[in-house]
mmCIF file of C-alpha atoms in Angstrom:
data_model
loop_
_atom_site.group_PDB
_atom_site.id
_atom_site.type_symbol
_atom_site.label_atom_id
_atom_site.label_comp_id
_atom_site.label_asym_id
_atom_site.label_seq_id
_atom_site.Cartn_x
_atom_site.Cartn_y
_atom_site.Cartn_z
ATOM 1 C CA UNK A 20 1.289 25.565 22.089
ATOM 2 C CA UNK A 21 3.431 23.027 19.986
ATOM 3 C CA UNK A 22 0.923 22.002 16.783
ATOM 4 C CA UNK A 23 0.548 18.056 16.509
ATOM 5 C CA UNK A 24 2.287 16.260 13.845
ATOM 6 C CA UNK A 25 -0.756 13.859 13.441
ATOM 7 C CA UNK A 26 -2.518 15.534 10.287
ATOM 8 C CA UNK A 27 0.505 15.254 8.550
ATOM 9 C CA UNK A 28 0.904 11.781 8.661
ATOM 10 C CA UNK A 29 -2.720 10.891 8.763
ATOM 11 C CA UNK A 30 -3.275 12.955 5.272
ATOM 12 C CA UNK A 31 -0.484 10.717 3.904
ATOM 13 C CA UNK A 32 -1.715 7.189 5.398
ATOM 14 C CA UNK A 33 -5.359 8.507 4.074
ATOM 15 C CA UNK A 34 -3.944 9.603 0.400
ATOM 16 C CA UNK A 35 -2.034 5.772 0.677
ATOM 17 C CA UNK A 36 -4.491 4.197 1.521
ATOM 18 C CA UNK A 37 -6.905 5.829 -0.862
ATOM 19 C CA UNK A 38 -4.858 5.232 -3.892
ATOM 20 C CA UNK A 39 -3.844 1.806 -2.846
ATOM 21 C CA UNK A 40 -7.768 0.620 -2.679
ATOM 22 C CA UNK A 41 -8.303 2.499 -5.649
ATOM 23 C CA UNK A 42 -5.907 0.932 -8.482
ATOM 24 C CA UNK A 43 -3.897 -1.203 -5.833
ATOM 25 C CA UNK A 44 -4.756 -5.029 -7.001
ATOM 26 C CA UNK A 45 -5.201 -4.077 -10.496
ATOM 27 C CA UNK A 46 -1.348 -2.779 -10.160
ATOM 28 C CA UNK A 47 -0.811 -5.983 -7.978
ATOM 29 C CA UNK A 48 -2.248 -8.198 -10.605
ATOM 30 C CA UNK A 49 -0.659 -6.994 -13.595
ATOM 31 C CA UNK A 50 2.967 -6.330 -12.834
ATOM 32 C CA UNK A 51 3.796 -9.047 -10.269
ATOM 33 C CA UNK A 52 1.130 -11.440 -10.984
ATOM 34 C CA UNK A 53 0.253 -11.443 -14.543
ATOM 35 C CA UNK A 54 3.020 -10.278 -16.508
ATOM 36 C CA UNK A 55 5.115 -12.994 -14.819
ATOM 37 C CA UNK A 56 2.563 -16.027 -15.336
ATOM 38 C CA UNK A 57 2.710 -14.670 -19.084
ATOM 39 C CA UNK A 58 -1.133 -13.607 -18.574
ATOM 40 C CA UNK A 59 -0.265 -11.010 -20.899
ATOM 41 C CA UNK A 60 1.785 -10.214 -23.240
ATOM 42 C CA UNK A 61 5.717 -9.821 -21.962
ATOM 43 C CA UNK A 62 6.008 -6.831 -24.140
ATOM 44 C CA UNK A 63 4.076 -5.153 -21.327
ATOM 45 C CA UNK A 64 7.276 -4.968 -18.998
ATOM 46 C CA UNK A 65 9.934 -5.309 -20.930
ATOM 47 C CA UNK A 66 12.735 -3.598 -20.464
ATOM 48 C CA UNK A 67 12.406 -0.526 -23.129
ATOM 49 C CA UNK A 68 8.989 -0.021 -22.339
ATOM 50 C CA UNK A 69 9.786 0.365 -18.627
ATOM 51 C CA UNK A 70 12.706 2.552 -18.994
ATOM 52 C CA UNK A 71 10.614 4.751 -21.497
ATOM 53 C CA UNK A 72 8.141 4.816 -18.830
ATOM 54 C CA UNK A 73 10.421 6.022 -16.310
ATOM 55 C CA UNK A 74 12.446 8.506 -18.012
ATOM 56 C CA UNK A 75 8.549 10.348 -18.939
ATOM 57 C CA UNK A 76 7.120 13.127 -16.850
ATOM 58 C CA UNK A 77 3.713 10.685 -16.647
ATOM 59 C CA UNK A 78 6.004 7.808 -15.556
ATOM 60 C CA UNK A 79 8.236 9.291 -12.799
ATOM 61 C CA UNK A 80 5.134 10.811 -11.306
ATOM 62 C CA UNK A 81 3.041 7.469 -11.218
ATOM 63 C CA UNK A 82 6.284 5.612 -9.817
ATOM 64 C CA UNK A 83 7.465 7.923 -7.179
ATOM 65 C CA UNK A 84 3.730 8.565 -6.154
ATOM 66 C CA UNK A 85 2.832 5.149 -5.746
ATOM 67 C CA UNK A 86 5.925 4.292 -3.983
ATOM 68 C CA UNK A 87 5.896 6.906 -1.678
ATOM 69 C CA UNK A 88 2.543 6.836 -0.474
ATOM 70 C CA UNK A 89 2.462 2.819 -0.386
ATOM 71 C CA UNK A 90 4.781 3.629 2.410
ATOM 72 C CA UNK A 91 3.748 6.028 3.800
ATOM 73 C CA UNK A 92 0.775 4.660 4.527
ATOM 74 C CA UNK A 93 1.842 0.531 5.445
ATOM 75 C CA UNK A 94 4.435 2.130 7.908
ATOM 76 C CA UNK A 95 2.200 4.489 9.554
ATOM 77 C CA UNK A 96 -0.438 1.474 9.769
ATOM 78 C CA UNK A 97 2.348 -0.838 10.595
ATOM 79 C CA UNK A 98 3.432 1.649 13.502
ATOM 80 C CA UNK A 99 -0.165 1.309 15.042
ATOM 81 C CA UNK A 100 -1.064 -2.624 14.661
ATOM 82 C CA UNK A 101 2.078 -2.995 16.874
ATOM 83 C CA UNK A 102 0.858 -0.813 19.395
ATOM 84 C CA UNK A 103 -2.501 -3.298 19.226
ATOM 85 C CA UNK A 104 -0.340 -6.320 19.745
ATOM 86 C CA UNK A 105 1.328 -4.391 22.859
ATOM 87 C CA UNK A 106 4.900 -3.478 21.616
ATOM 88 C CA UNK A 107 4.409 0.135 23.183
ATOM 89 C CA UNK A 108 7.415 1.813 21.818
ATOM 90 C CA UNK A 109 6.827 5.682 21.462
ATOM 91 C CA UNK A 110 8.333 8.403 19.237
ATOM 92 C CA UNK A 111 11.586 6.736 18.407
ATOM 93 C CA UNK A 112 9.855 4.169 16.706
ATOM 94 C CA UNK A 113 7.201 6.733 15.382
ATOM 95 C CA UNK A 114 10.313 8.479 14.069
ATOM 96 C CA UNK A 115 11.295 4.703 12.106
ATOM 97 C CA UNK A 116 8.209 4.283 10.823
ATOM 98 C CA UNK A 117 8.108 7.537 9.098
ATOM 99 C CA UNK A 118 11.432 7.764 8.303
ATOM 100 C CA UNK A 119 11.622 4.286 6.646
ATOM 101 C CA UNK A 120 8.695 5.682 4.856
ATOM 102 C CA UNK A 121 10.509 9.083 3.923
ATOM 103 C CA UNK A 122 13.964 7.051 3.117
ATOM 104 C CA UNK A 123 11.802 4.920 0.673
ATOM 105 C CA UNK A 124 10.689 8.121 -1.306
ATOM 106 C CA UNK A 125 14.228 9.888 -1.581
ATOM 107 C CA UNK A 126 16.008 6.840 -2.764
ATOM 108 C CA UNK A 127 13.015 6.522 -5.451
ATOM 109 C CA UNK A 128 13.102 9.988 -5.875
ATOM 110 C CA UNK A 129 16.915 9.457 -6.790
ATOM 111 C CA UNK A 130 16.437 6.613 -9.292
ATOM 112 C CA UNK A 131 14.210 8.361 -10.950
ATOM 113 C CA UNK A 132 16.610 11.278 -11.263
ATOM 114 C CA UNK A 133 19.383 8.882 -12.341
ATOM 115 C CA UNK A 134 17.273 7.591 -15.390
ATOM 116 C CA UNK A 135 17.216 10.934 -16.701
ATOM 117 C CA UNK A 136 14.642 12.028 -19.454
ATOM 118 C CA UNK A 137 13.970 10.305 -22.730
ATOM 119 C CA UNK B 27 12.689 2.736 46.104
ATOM 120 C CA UNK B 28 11.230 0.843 43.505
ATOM 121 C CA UNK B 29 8.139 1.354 41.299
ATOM 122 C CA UNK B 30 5.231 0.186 42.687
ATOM 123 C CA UNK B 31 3.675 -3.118 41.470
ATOM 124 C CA UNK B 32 0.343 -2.498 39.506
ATOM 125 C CA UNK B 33 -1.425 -5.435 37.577
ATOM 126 C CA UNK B 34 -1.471 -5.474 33.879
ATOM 127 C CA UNK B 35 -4.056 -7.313 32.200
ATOM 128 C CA UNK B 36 -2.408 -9.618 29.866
ATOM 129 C CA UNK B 37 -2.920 -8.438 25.809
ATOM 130 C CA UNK B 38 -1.622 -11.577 24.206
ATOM 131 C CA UNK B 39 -3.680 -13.079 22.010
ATOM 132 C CA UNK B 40 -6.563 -11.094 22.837
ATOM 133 C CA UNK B 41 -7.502 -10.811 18.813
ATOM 134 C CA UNK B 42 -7.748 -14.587 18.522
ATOM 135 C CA UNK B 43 -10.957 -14.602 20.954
ATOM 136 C CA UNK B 44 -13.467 -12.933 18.463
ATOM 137 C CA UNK B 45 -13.708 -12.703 14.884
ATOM 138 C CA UNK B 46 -14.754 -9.436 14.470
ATOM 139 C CA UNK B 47 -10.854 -8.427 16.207
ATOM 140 C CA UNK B 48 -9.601 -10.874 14.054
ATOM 141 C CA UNK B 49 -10.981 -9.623 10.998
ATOM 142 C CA UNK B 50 -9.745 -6.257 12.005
ATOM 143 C CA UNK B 51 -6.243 -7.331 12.806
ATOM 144 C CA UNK B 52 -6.410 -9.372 8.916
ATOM 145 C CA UNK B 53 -7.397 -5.613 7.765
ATOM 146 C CA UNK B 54 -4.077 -3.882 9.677
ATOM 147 C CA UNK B 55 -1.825 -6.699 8.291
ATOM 148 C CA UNK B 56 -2.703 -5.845 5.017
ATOM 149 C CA UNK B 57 -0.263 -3.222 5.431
ATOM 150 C CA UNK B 58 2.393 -5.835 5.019
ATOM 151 C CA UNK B 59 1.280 -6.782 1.374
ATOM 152 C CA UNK B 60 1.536 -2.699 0.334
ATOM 153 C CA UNK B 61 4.739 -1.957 2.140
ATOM 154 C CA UNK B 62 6.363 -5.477 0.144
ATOM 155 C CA UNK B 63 4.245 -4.247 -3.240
ATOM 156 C CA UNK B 64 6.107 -0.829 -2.788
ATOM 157 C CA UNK B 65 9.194 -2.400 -2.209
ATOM 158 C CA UNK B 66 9.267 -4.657 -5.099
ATOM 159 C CA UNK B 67 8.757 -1.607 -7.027
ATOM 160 C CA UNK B 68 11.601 -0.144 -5.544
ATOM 161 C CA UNK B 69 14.146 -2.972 -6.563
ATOM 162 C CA UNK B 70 12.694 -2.885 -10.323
ATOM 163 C CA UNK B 71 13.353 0.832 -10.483
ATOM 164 C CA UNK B 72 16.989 -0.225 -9.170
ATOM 165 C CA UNK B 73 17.375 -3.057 -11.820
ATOM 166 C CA UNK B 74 16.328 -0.638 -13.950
ATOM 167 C CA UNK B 75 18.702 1.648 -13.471
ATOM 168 C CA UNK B 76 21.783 -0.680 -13.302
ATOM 169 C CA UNK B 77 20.686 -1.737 -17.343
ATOM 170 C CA UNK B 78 18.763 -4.584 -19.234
ATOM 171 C CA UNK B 79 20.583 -7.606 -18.175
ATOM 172 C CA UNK B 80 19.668 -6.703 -14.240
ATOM 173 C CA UNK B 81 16.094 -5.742 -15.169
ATOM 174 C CA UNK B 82 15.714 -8.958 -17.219
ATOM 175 C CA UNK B 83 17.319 -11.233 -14.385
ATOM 176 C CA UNK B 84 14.776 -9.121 -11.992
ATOM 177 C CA UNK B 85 12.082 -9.751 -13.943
ATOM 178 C CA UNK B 86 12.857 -13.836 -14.241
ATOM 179 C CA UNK B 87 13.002 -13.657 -10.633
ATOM 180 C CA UNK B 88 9.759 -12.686 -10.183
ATOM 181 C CA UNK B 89 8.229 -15.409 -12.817
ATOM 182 C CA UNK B 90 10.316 -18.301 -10.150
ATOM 183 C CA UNK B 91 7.103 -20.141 -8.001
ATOM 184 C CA UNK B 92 7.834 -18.678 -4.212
ATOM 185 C CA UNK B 93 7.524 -15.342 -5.916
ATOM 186 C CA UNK B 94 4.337 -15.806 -7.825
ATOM 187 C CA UNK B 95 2.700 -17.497 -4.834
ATOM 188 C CA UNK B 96 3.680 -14.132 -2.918
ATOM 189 C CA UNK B 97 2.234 -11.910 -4.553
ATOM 190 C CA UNK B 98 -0.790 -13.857 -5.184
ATOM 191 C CA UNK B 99 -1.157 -13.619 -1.290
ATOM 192 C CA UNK B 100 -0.424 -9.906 -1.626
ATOM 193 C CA UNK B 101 -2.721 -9.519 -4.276
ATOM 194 C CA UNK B 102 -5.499 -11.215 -2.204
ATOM 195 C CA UNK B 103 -4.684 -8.858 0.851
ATOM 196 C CA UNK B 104 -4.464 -5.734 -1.023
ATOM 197 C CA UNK B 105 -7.956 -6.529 -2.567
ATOM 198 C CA UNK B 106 -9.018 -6.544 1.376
ATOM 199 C CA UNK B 107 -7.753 -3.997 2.105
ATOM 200 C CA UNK B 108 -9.711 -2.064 -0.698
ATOM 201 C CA UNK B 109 -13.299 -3.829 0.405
ATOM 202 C CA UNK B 110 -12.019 -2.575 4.013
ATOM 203 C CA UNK B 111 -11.100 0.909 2.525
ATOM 204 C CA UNK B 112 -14.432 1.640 1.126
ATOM 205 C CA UNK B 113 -16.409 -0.251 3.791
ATOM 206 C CA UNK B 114 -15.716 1.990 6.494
ATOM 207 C CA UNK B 115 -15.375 4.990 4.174
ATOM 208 C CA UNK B 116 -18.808 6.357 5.716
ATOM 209 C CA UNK B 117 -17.397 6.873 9.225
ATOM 210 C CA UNK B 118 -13.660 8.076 7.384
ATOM 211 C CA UNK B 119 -15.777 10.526 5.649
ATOM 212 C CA UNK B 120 -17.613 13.769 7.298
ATOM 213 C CA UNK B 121 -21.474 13.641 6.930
ATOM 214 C CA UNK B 122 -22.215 14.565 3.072
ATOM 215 C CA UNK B 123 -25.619 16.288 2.075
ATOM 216 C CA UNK B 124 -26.629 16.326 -1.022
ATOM 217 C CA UNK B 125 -30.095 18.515 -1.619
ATOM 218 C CA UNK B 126 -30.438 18.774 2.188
ATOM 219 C CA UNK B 127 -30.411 15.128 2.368
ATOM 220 C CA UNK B 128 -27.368 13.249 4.581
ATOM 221 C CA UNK B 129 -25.781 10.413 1.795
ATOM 222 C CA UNK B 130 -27.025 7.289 3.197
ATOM 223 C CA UNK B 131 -23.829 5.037 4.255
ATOM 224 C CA UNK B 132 -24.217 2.747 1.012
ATOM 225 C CA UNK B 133 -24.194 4.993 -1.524
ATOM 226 C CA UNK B 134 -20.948 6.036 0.235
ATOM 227 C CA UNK B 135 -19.695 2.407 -0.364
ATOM 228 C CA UNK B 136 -21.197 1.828 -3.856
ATOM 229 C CA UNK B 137 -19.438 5.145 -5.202
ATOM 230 C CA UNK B 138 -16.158 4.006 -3.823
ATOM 231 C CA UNK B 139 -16.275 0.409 -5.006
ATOM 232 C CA UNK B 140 -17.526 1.922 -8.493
ATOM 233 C CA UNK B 141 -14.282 4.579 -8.528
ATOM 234 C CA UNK B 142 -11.797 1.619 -8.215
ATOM 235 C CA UNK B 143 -13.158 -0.626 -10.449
ATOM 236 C CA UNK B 144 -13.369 2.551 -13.301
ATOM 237 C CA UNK B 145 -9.704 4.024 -11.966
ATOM 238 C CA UNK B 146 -8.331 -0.070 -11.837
ATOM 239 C CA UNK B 147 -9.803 -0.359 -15.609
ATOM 240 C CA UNK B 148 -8.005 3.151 -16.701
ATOM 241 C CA UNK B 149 -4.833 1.617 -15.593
ATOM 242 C CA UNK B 150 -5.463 -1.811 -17.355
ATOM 243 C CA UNK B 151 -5.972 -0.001 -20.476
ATOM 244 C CA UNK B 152 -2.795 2.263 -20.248
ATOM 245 C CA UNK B 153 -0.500 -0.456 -19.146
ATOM 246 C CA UNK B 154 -1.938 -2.499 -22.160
ATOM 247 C CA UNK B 155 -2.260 -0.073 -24.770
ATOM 248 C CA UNK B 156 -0.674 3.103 -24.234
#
């Protein structure tokens, strides 16, 4: 019998979805919200601090995690509101979803890589 | 020959006629405001990578009004989505016992409310201080 797919993807919309309720609007809120409204200090994001975030081990985990599972789990949600809103359109668009998701984390993946360590 | 003709019933709309479906369709959207968030994320790690004037100019891009307004939407979905997230956590979840008991539903809801508002506070203080 060919195994299902499913808990792959599910773990990965569940583990998105999970992390993105737990420190989602804080991350919201302070990188896109209040470090641009000068809420707090600009120092915060500037531009050494971010690349000496990125180039650490701590730094490229947090950023490729977060990005990858955001994905992962808005496409695979994505995929299924459009089945509610009848746009029935089966594994090829399954395949999309997922591989938007997947193309999302290797380009990351590669950023990161390109930054090199500090 | 051609297929035969079976009725469909008609879907459209069908979302907009109770607001329980509504708030549920408000929940899937929210999906919108993480894929965007992850996005945006994606182009500063890019700007990033192509040096300081490009993260700079990224980062004044962000601080123009259409922007801020954006993500102020996102922000308020994403926060939904979290209520949502923990809300139906109890029927995500298989049945916990604890001391032979079954976790009553709330408790369920309470302890994940509680563990984003201690892991959200965790990332406040490293993104301020560490």
């Amino acid at each position: 019998m060919k195994r299902s797919n499913k808990p792959i993807f599910w773990s990965l919309f569940g583990a998105g979805g999970m992390l993105s309720a737990l420190i989602g609007p804080m991350l919201v809120f302070l990188t896109v919200v209040a470090v641009p409204l000068g809420l707090v200090s600009k120092q915060t994001m500037d531009y050494s601090r971010a690349l000496a975030f990125a180039q650490s081990a701590t730094g490229k985990l947090v950023l490729l995690v977060v990005i990858s599972l955001f994905l992962f789990h808005g496409m695979h949600r994505l995929y299924h509101t459009l089945h509610d809103f009848g746009v029935h359109i089966g594994p090829g668009a399954k395949a999309l979803c997922h591989g938007l998701a997947l193309l999302g984390t290797l380009v990351a993946a590669y950023l990161l890589f390109k930054l090199g360590w500090a | 020959m051609s297929a035969p003709q079976t009725y469909t019933r008609p879907i459209a709309g069908w979302w907009r006629r109770n607001p329980f479906y509504r708030a549920y369709i408000v929940r899937e959207m929210t999906c919108i405001a993480v894929i965007a968030y992850a996005l945006e994320l994606l182009v500063g790690l890019a700007r990033l990578v192509q040096g300081r004037e490009a993260f700079e100019a990224w980062l004044a891009s962000l601080a123009r009004p259409w922007p801020i307004f954006l993500n102020c939407v996102a922000l308020l979905l994403i926060a939904y989505h979290a209520w949502t997230w923990f809300e139906v956590m109890p029927k995500t979840l298989p049945f916990i016992n604890l001391g032979g008991r079954r976790v009553p539903d709330r408790t369920i809801v309470a302890s994940g409310a509680i563990a984003a508002v201690i892991a959200s506070l965790v990332v406040l203080f490293a993104f301020l201080y560490l």
